[in-house]
Amino acid sequence: MSIVDKMDSEMLKKWDALLEDLQKYIPTHSYTSWFLPLQPVSANEQVLRISAPNRFHSEYVEMHYRDVLKKCIKTVFGKDLLVQFTIAENLQQDISSEKSTPGPSPRPTVTERSDRENLPPQEYYVEDRYSQLNGRYTFETFVEGPHNQFAKVASRAVAEAPGNTAFNPLLIYGGTGLGKTHLLQAIGHYARTRNPNRRVIYVSSEKFMVDFITAIRNNRLNEFGNIYRKADLLLVDDIQFLESREGTQEQFFHTFNDLYQRGKQIVITSDRTPKELKGVEERLISRFLSGLTVDIQPPDFESRIAILQKKADMDQVAIPPEVIEFVAQNITTNVRELEGAMTRIFAYSSLAHTDVTINLAKKVIKDILGVRKTRHISIDIIQSAVSDYYKVTENELMGKGRKREVALARQVIMFLSREISGMSLKTIGLRLGRRDHTTVMHACNVIGKKIRENKEFAREIDAIRHQIDLTAG
Ligand SMILES: Nc1ncnc2c1ncn2[C@@H]1O[C@H](COP(=O)(O)OP(=O)(O)OP(=O)(O)O)[C@@H](O)[C@H]1O
């Protein structure tokens, strides 16, 4: 008996009415992705129980549609009901039976085998790609916290059933060094472990472009296309790199469509939201948005501690808790830097044959923060990164115009010049169209406040910092 059979026909009518009502408020695509897979389980005077395909699905519905669901329940049932989600048994069973399948991995089908046997030499590249996955980047080594929980659960759901969730494509975005590549590769590892015959391709969009150009040069465009079209799971890192590369975007668009139409899974990372990707064709952006977009934020204090502790455990080194705490307090925005600090502390202590102490940690952190402050990056590099980002010309920046983007770009340049190169307010003002030092001070305050209060804006600034880092080398 299916779960629906357990409900009386009156209840089923109500369920249909509820779905119909929901459609008035929710765009068709979202409705199809999130509500059609739900099933009613039971209802009484207080509680409506609903089955969802997996935990992520139910959490997503609760998080994004709680209010509208509540409203429609009241309309249809005539009162407020508590909603309880359960996870669909059949999916759970599939997963556990697949997990417990003993013995050798499934043999490739005849088509798969003959495909592989007939591959031209370049096609083995597919396997090489897989070996590029970093063995440390797995779900087990990924520390979950409020800042990345949603991204982690979505990645896990996709890795468990690539191509079989509503999250296709899955796009993970967030600032630099926050774990996007780690998660992307964890998906690849997990999907491969579950089914070793799955063709997993991990590629950075930069590599995709280089391969594409090489293929054009060598007249091997068809082979290039075939490599990617064989993927069951395509993992593309740092998609922002495709900005303003029309030819590569075109190629990627075809690859994307081909895989998508055949139900293959695509996962993409980016340092900003799809809408912020300037110079990426609208049709690609809308493809990206047709699945699920999740973000990763900088870790909070507790998560930073947990990440540091995990690294210490993995490297099998004992670190006094006060040292971990000290590092977590001082390095706040980037997990890569957090790890870098720990590595340096270990290195110092082993070279100097001393214990890891708080004083040693203080010295290392001081060096790191000091280097960051005094790094010599010219205002020209900062200016060019900001004006590229906001699409503002040098004349506009130097002029007196008060157009919103121009004024914002000017203020951001002032803020970043102060932060990165430590220049005096006066010098910055002079370099930016002979402005007074109080104007620069005001700009630094305004931008600093906006970064603290507005996460989207903080990410914008982070993306610009990243670009400056890349240019400065
Ligand atoms: N939640 C986490 N748990 C454990 N390690 C993490 C976590 N987040 C990030 N890291 C580690 O931090 C380092 C940087 O992460 P990663 O390279 O994935 O960042 P990214 O977001 O892809 O950065 P970029 O945009 O600069 O490429 C990696 O060594 C990764 O293992």
XYZ file of C-alpha atoms and ligand atoms in Angstrom:
504
model
C 0.000 0.000 0.000
C 1.486 3.364 -0.971
C 1.609 6.114 1.564
C -1.056 7.945 -0.347
C -3.437 4.996 -0.021
C -3.387 5.465 3.725
C -5.166 8.754 3.384
C -8.853 8.988 2.805
C -10.138 10.466 -0.409
C -11.298 13.606 1.383
C -7.735 14.257 2.474
C -6.409 13.616 -0.994
C -8.810 16.175 -2.367
C -7.492 18.640 0.185
C -3.931 17.834 -0.832
C -4.796 18.528 -4.483
C -6.467 21.760 -3.471
C -3.395 22.710 -1.482
C -1.137 22.124 -4.481
C -3.459 24.139 -6.653
C -3.455 27.002 -4.215
C 0.331 26.942 -3.905
C 0.647 27.353 -7.662
C -0.942 30.767 -7.373
C 2.007 32.040 -5.378
C 4.975 30.032 -6.564
C 6.600 30.222 -10.013
C 5.941 27.099 -12.077
C 9.553 26.010 -12.122
C 9.890 26.183 -8.341
C 6.548 24.521 -7.876
C 7.535 21.611 -10.123
C 10.925 21.213 -8.461
C 9.872 21.500 -4.861
C 6.202 20.641 -4.466
C 5.481 17.961 -7.048
C 7.954 15.524 -5.431
C 6.142 15.877 -2.082
C 3.455 13.438 -1.014
C 0.879 13.643 1.729
C 1.343 11.042 4.463
C -1.365 11.785 6.994
C -3.294 14.592 8.584
C -5.192 15.074 11.812
C -6.620 18.046 13.630
C -3.203 19.505 14.382
C -0.595 18.034 12.077
C -0.118 17.551 8.365
C 2.641 15.037 7.625
C 4.347 15.251 4.275
C 6.940 13.002 2.737
C 9.940 14.549 0.918
C 12.548 12.758 -1.219
C 15.415 13.653 1.121
C 16.382 15.785 4.084
C 17.718 18.587 1.973
C 14.462 18.780 0.044
C 12.372 19.111 3.190
C 14.758 21.677 4.677
C 14.660 23.701 1.514
C 10.868 23.757 1.437
C 10.730 24.671 5.109
C 13.243 27.405 4.742
C 11.940 28.990 1.550
C 8.250 28.263 1.477
C 7.217 28.054 5.119
C 5.043 31.172 5.020
C 3.290 30.456 1.761
C 2.694 26.844 2.797
C 1.192 28.010 6.058
C -1.036 30.481 4.269
C -2.311 27.897 1.757
C -2.894 25.289 4.474
C -5.057 27.782 6.311
C -7.048 28.530 3.149
C -7.584 24.873 2.249
C -7.934 23.241 5.680
C -9.587 26.230 7.301
C -7.061 26.323 10.147
C -3.360 26.358 10.952
C -1.759 22.919 10.890
C 1.711 22.037 12.016
C 3.728 20.654 9.084
C 5.936 17.646 9.748
C 8.218 16.238 7.102
C 9.312 12.635 6.814
C 11.842 11.320 4.335
C 10.482 9.056 1.600
C 11.162 5.440 2.517
C 11.704 4.253 -1.028
C 14.581 6.647 -1.620
C 16.128 5.724 1.709
C 15.913 2.046 0.784
C 17.502 2.626 -2.599
C 20.368 4.392 -0.959
C 20.991 1.837 1.729
C 20.737 -1.132 -0.628
C 23.160 0.541 -3.024
C 25.488 1.226 -0.096
C 25.438 -2.333 1.137
C 25.899 -4.009 -2.243
C 28.880 -6.281 -1.642
C 31.320 -7.706 -4.174
C 32.849 -6.267 -7.308
C 31.675 -3.022 -8.791
C 29.101 -3.309 -11.553
C 30.578 -4.172 -14.920
C 30.278 -1.555 -17.619
C 27.454 -2.086 -20.053
C 28.238 -3.255 -23.568
C 27.897 0.264 -24.918
C 30.101 1.716 -22.210
C 32.749 -0.922 -22.776
C 32.837 -0.553 -26.516
C 32.877 3.228 -26.102
C 35.922 2.968 -23.933
C 37.707 0.449 -26.074
C 37.291 2.617 -29.147
C 38.474 5.801 -27.534
C 41.065 7.810 -29.390
C 44.114 8.403 -27.157
C 42.961 11.820 -25.985
C 39.816 10.410 -24.444
C 41.710 8.827 -21.594
C 41.916 12.361 -20.419
C 38.566 11.726 -18.776
C 40.174 9.334 -16.343
C 43.081 11.715 -15.804
C 40.640 14.355 -14.800
C 39.309 12.166 -12.098
C 42.766 11.533 -10.727
C 43.109 15.289 -10.384
C 40.711 15.145 -7.462
C 42.556 15.943 -4.282
C 42.351 13.029 -1.848
C 41.934 15.392 1.106
C 38.863 17.109 -0.313
C 36.129 14.750 0.837
C 32.908 15.166 2.810
C 34.581 13.552 5.823
C 37.224 16.259 5.994
C 34.777 19.090 5.359
C 33.697 20.810 8.551
C 30.052 21.774 8.551
C 28.819 24.948 10.230
C 26.009 27.462 9.844
C 28.052 29.251 7.171
C 28.129 26.319 4.743
C 25.475 23.915 5.963
C 23.095 24.423 3.131
C 25.799 24.065 0.496
C 27.071 20.906 2.171
C 23.655 19.242 2.376
C 22.855 20.128 -1.236
C 26.231 18.780 -2.372
C 25.659 15.590 -0.473
C 22.207 15.129 -2.009
C 23.649 15.618 -5.492
C 26.548 13.256 -4.817
C 24.137 10.576 -3.670
C 21.950 10.758 -6.724
C 23.688 12.704 -9.516
C 21.190 13.875 -12.107
C 18.285 12.592 -10.053
C 17.524 15.562 -7.851
C 15.887 18.885 -8.566
C 19.316 20.461 -8.063
C 20.643 20.348 -11.585
C 22.741 22.309 -12.098
C 23.928 22.940 -8.569
C 25.814 26.213 -8.312
C 27.922 26.915 -5.234
C 29.167 30.447 -4.776
C 31.152 32.306 -2.141
C 34.292 34.309 -1.453
C 37.807 33.093 -1.952
C 39.208 30.275 0.198
C 35.873 29.304 1.700
C 35.708 25.690 0.539
C 33.978 25.697 -2.862
C 36.608 23.545 -4.541
C 36.687 21.280 -1.531
C 32.936 20.650 -1.748
C 32.994 20.257 -5.521
C 35.669 17.604 -5.307
C 33.951 15.923 -2.383
C 30.933 15.427 -4.646
C 33.196 13.782 -7.233
C 34.829 11.465 -4.706
C 31.574 10.435 -3.165
C 29.807 9.804 -6.470
C 32.763 7.734 -7.657
C 32.899 5.722 -4.472
C 29.235 4.889 -4.784
C 29.629 3.823 -8.378
C 33.177 3.470 -9.721
C 31.899 3.346 -13.290
C 30.532 6.817 -13.082
C 32.458 9.153 -15.314
C 33.357 12.105 -13.194
C 35.054 15.060 -14.807
C 36.491 17.815 -12.665
C 37.783 20.832 -14.531
C 38.438 24.473 -13.783
C 36.814 26.766 -16.298
C 40.277 28.107 -17.068
C 41.432 24.619 -18.030
C 38.268 24.126 -20.052
C 39.156 27.245 -21.997
C 42.790 26.290 -22.542
C 41.771 22.821 -23.768
C 39.185 24.376 -26.023
C 41.708 26.716 -27.620
C 44.209 23.882 -28.040
C 41.501 21.764 -29.669
C 40.719 24.537 -32.160
C 44.403 24.937 -32.937
C 44.834 21.203 -33.509
C 41.605 20.820 -35.406
C 40.232 18.431 -32.784
C 37.105 20.228 -31.727
C 34.898 17.159 -32.078
C 37.124 15.126 -29.807
C 37.188 17.921 -27.280
C 33.382 18.023 -27.238
C 33.164 14.237 -26.906
C 35.381 14.166 -23.836
C 33.009 16.337 -21.867
C 29.861 14.825 -23.309
C 30.857 11.469 -21.844
C 30.605 12.793 -18.311
C 27.954 11.485 -15.943
C 28.947 14.188 -13.514
C 30.640 17.370 -14.688
C 32.252 19.505 -11.985
C 33.291 22.947 -13.191
C 35.321 25.128 -10.842
C 35.529 28.933 -10.899
C 33.044 29.614 -13.668
C 33.678 33.364 -13.290
C 36.761 32.774 -15.383
C 34.512 32.490 -18.444
C 33.536 36.151 -18.161
C 33.965 37.856 -21.536
C 35.275 34.677 -23.232
C 32.509 34.348 -25.775
C 33.904 31.419 -27.764
C 34.466 29.286 -24.690
C 31.059 30.222 -23.316
C 29.449 29.083 -26.549
C 31.235 25.736 -26.331
C 30.350 25.392 -22.687
C 26.721 26.194 -23.439
C 26.505 23.301 -25.905
C 28.248 20.933 -23.515
C 25.917 22.008 -20.746
C 22.768 21.526 -22.832
C 23.849 18.169 -24.101
C 24.589 16.814 -20.634
C 21.548 18.389 -19.072
C 19.168 17.008 -21.660
C 20.523 13.537 -21.045
C 19.949 13.870 -17.311
C 23.634 14.177 -16.399
C 24.578 16.160 -13.345
C 26.426 19.458 -13.538
C 27.898 21.263 -10.545
C 29.501 24.674 -10.864
C 31.335 26.985 -8.485
C 31.684 30.718 -8.732
C 33.050 33.511 -6.589
C 29.829 35.479 -7.044
C 26.136 34.963 -7.727
C 25.157 34.107 -11.311
C 23.522 37.519 -11.683
C 26.767 39.223 -10.765
C 28.694 37.425 -13.481
C 29.227 40.265 -15.880
C 30.208 39.344 -19.428
C 28.521 35.956 -19.227
C 25.742 35.439 -21.739
C 22.208 35.725 -20.468
C 21.253 32.267 -21.773
C 24.048 30.691 -19.712
C 23.070 32.626 -16.600
C 19.494 31.477 -16.959
C 20.692 27.862 -17.321
C 22.665 28.248 -14.100
C 19.640 29.667 -12.328
C 17.373 26.864 -13.472
C 18.758 24.512 -10.795
C 19.774 25.367 -7.278
C 22.115 28.130 -6.150
C 23.659 27.881 -2.681
C 26.219 30.089 -0.992
C 29.092 29.658 1.439
C 29.759 32.456 3.906
C 32.911 33.110 5.952
C 32.970 30.768 8.968
C 31.905 31.994 12.395
C 34.223 31.687 15.385
C 33.058 28.211 16.451
C 33.388 26.880 12.915
C 36.889 28.342 12.625
C 37.862 26.491 15.775
C 36.334 23.269 14.458
C 38.170 23.613 11.128
C 41.509 24.204 12.861
C 40.938 21.293 15.200
C 40.089 19.027 12.293
C 43.274 20.010 10.463
C 45.339 19.348 13.573
C 43.700 15.923 13.954
C 44.316 15.086 10.319
C 47.965 16.063 10.590
C 48.156 14.247 13.917
C 49.592 17.163 15.820
C 48.530 18.260 19.260
C 47.888 21.960 19.568
C 46.994 23.705 22.818
C 43.405 24.968 22.736
C 44.500 28.537 23.479
C 46.625 28.542 20.300
C 43.708 27.338 18.204
C 41.524 29.979 19.762
C 44.078 32.681 19.155
C 44.360 31.821 15.461
C 40.566 31.623 15.104
C 40.202 35.045 16.694
C 42.711 36.702 14.424
C 42.096 35.154 11.039
C 38.482 35.560 10.275
C 37.541 35.682 6.641
C 39.295 32.931 4.772
C 39.773 29.234 5.539
C 42.808 28.995 3.293
C 44.553 31.634 5.405
C 43.444 29.865 8.540
C 45.122 26.701 7.314
C 48.173 28.639 6.163
C 48.617 30.078 9.648
C 48.501 26.618 11.201
C 50.987 25.239 8.698
C 53.389 28.055 9.496
C 53.045 27.520 13.201
C 53.891 23.811 12.768
C 56.804 24.666 10.503
C 58.279 27.219 12.929
C 57.916 24.900 15.864
C 59.538 21.953 14.125
C 62.390 24.016 12.641
C 63.135 25.702 15.925
C 62.506 22.504 17.918
C 60.132 24.364 20.191
C 56.653 23.581 21.430
C 53.617 25.148 19.850
C 52.896 27.997 22.227
C 50.745 31.071 22.225
C 53.848 33.247 21.802
C 54.880 31.365 18.709
C 51.339 31.740 17.347
C 51.425 35.484 18.058
C 54.629 35.859 16.103
C 53.302 33.933 13.102
C 50.016 35.801 13.044
C 51.812 39.108 13.339
C 53.944 38.179 10.329
C 50.905 37.169 8.297
C 48.878 40.269 9.129
C 51.963 42.451 8.723
C 52.736 41.087 5.275
C 49.162 41.617 4.238
C 49.234 45.235 5.407
C 52.508 46.236 3.810
C 52.244 44.277 0.585
C 53.147 46.697 -2.150
C 50.204 46.870 -4.472
C 49.888 50.018 -6.498
C 46.728 52.071 -6.553
C 46.674 51.537 -10.337
C 46.089 47.814 -9.859
C 43.336 48.522 -7.354
C 41.796 51.156 -9.576
C 41.811 48.932 -12.607
C 40.200 46.000 -10.725
C 37.462 48.241 -9.316
C 36.719 50.043 -12.563
C 36.561 46.718 -14.415
C 34.157 45.414 -11.818
C 31.820 48.403 -11.884
C 32.385 49.137 -15.576
C 33.445 52.700 -14.939
C 36.099 54.564 -16.967
C 39.163 56.334 -15.600
C 37.829 59.711 -16.767
C 34.632 59.170 -14.841
C 36.587 58.218 -11.718
C 38.765 61.291 -11.850
C 35.905 63.619 -12.752
C 33.359 65.301 -10.563
C 30.354 63.258 -11.727
C 28.092 61.837 -9.026
C 26.498 58.952 -10.910
C 25.817 56.173 -8.385
C 28.180 53.531 -9.779
C 30.940 56.065 -10.283
C 30.666 57.438 -6.744
C 30.577 53.905 -5.332
C 33.573 52.799 -7.403
C 35.548 55.832 -6.197
C 34.754 55.054 -2.581
C 35.681 51.390 -3.004
C 39.044 52.344 -4.518
C 39.696 54.621 -1.552
C 38.767 51.917 0.916
C 40.816 49.180 -0.741
C 43.832 51.446 -1.257
C 43.820 52.158 2.434
C 43.291 48.529 3.380
C 45.694 46.883 0.970
C 48.493 49.338 0.416
C 48.192 51.295 3.675
C 48.626 54.602 1.799
C 47.892 57.836 3.627
C 44.464 59.435 3.219
C 46.124 62.428 1.637
C 47.990 60.418 -1.022
C 44.892 58.440 -1.901
C 42.866 61.645 -2.250
C 45.497 63.231 -4.490
C 45.667 60.170 -6.721
C 41.904 60.122 -7.156
C 41.226 63.465 -8.786
C 42.732 65.663 -6.043
C 40.140 64.925 -3.421
C 40.407 66.042 0.170
C 41.621 63.577 2.830
C 38.312 63.949 4.749
C 36.483 62.681 1.654
C 38.723 59.602 1.675
C 38.149 59.064 5.389
C 34.398 59.311 4.880
C 34.576 56.812 2.003
C 36.536 54.325 4.142
C 33.930 54.571 6.904
C 30.975 54.241 4.547
C 32.386 51.216 2.730
C 33.577 49.537 5.947
C 30.084 49.878 7.413
C 28.414 48.606 4.265
C 30.685 45.545 4.218
C 29.740 44.722 7.795
C 26.036 45.170 7.209
C 25.476 43.803 3.740
C 26.684 40.301 2.913
C 26.144 40.653 -0.820
C 28.261 43.771 -0.857
C 30.933 42.103 1.289
C 31.131 39.398 -1.354
C 31.483 41.975 -4.120
C 34.440 43.492 -2.321
C 35.896 40.060 -1.738
C 35.675 39.305 -5.462
C 37.515 42.555 -6.229
C 40.210 41.744 -3.639
C 40.599 38.350 -5.293
C 41.071 40.002 -8.688
C 43.657 42.387 -7.218
C 45.527 39.434 -5.708
C 45.551 37.664 -9.075
C 46.827 40.733 -10.933
C 49.445 41.544 -8.301
C 50.613 37.936 -8.426
N 34.474 23.750 5.895
C 35.741 23.375 5.682
N 36.245 22.316 6.325
C 37.526 21.929 6.136
N 38.383 22.557 5.303
C 37.919 23.614 4.624
C 36.589 24.087 4.776
N 36.419 25.159 3.990
C 37.574 25.348 3.355
N 38.482 24.436 3.727
C 39.875 24.324 3.274
O 40.325 25.635 2.921
C 41.157 25.584 1.777
C 40.587 26.493 0.716
O 39.376 25.927 0.255
P 38.974 25.897 -1.300
O 40.188 25.818 -2.167
O 37.939 24.856 -1.479
O 38.361 27.350 -1.425
P 37.613 28.041 -2.666
O 36.350 28.584 -2.107
O 37.512 27.108 -3.806
O 38.603 29.236 -2.988
P 38.911 29.987 -4.388
O 37.666 30.732 -4.769
O 40.029 30.926 -4.034
O 39.291 28.942 -5.383
C 41.216 24.132 1.342
O 42.396 23.552 1.812
C 40.006 23.495 2.015
O 40.235 22.138 2.330
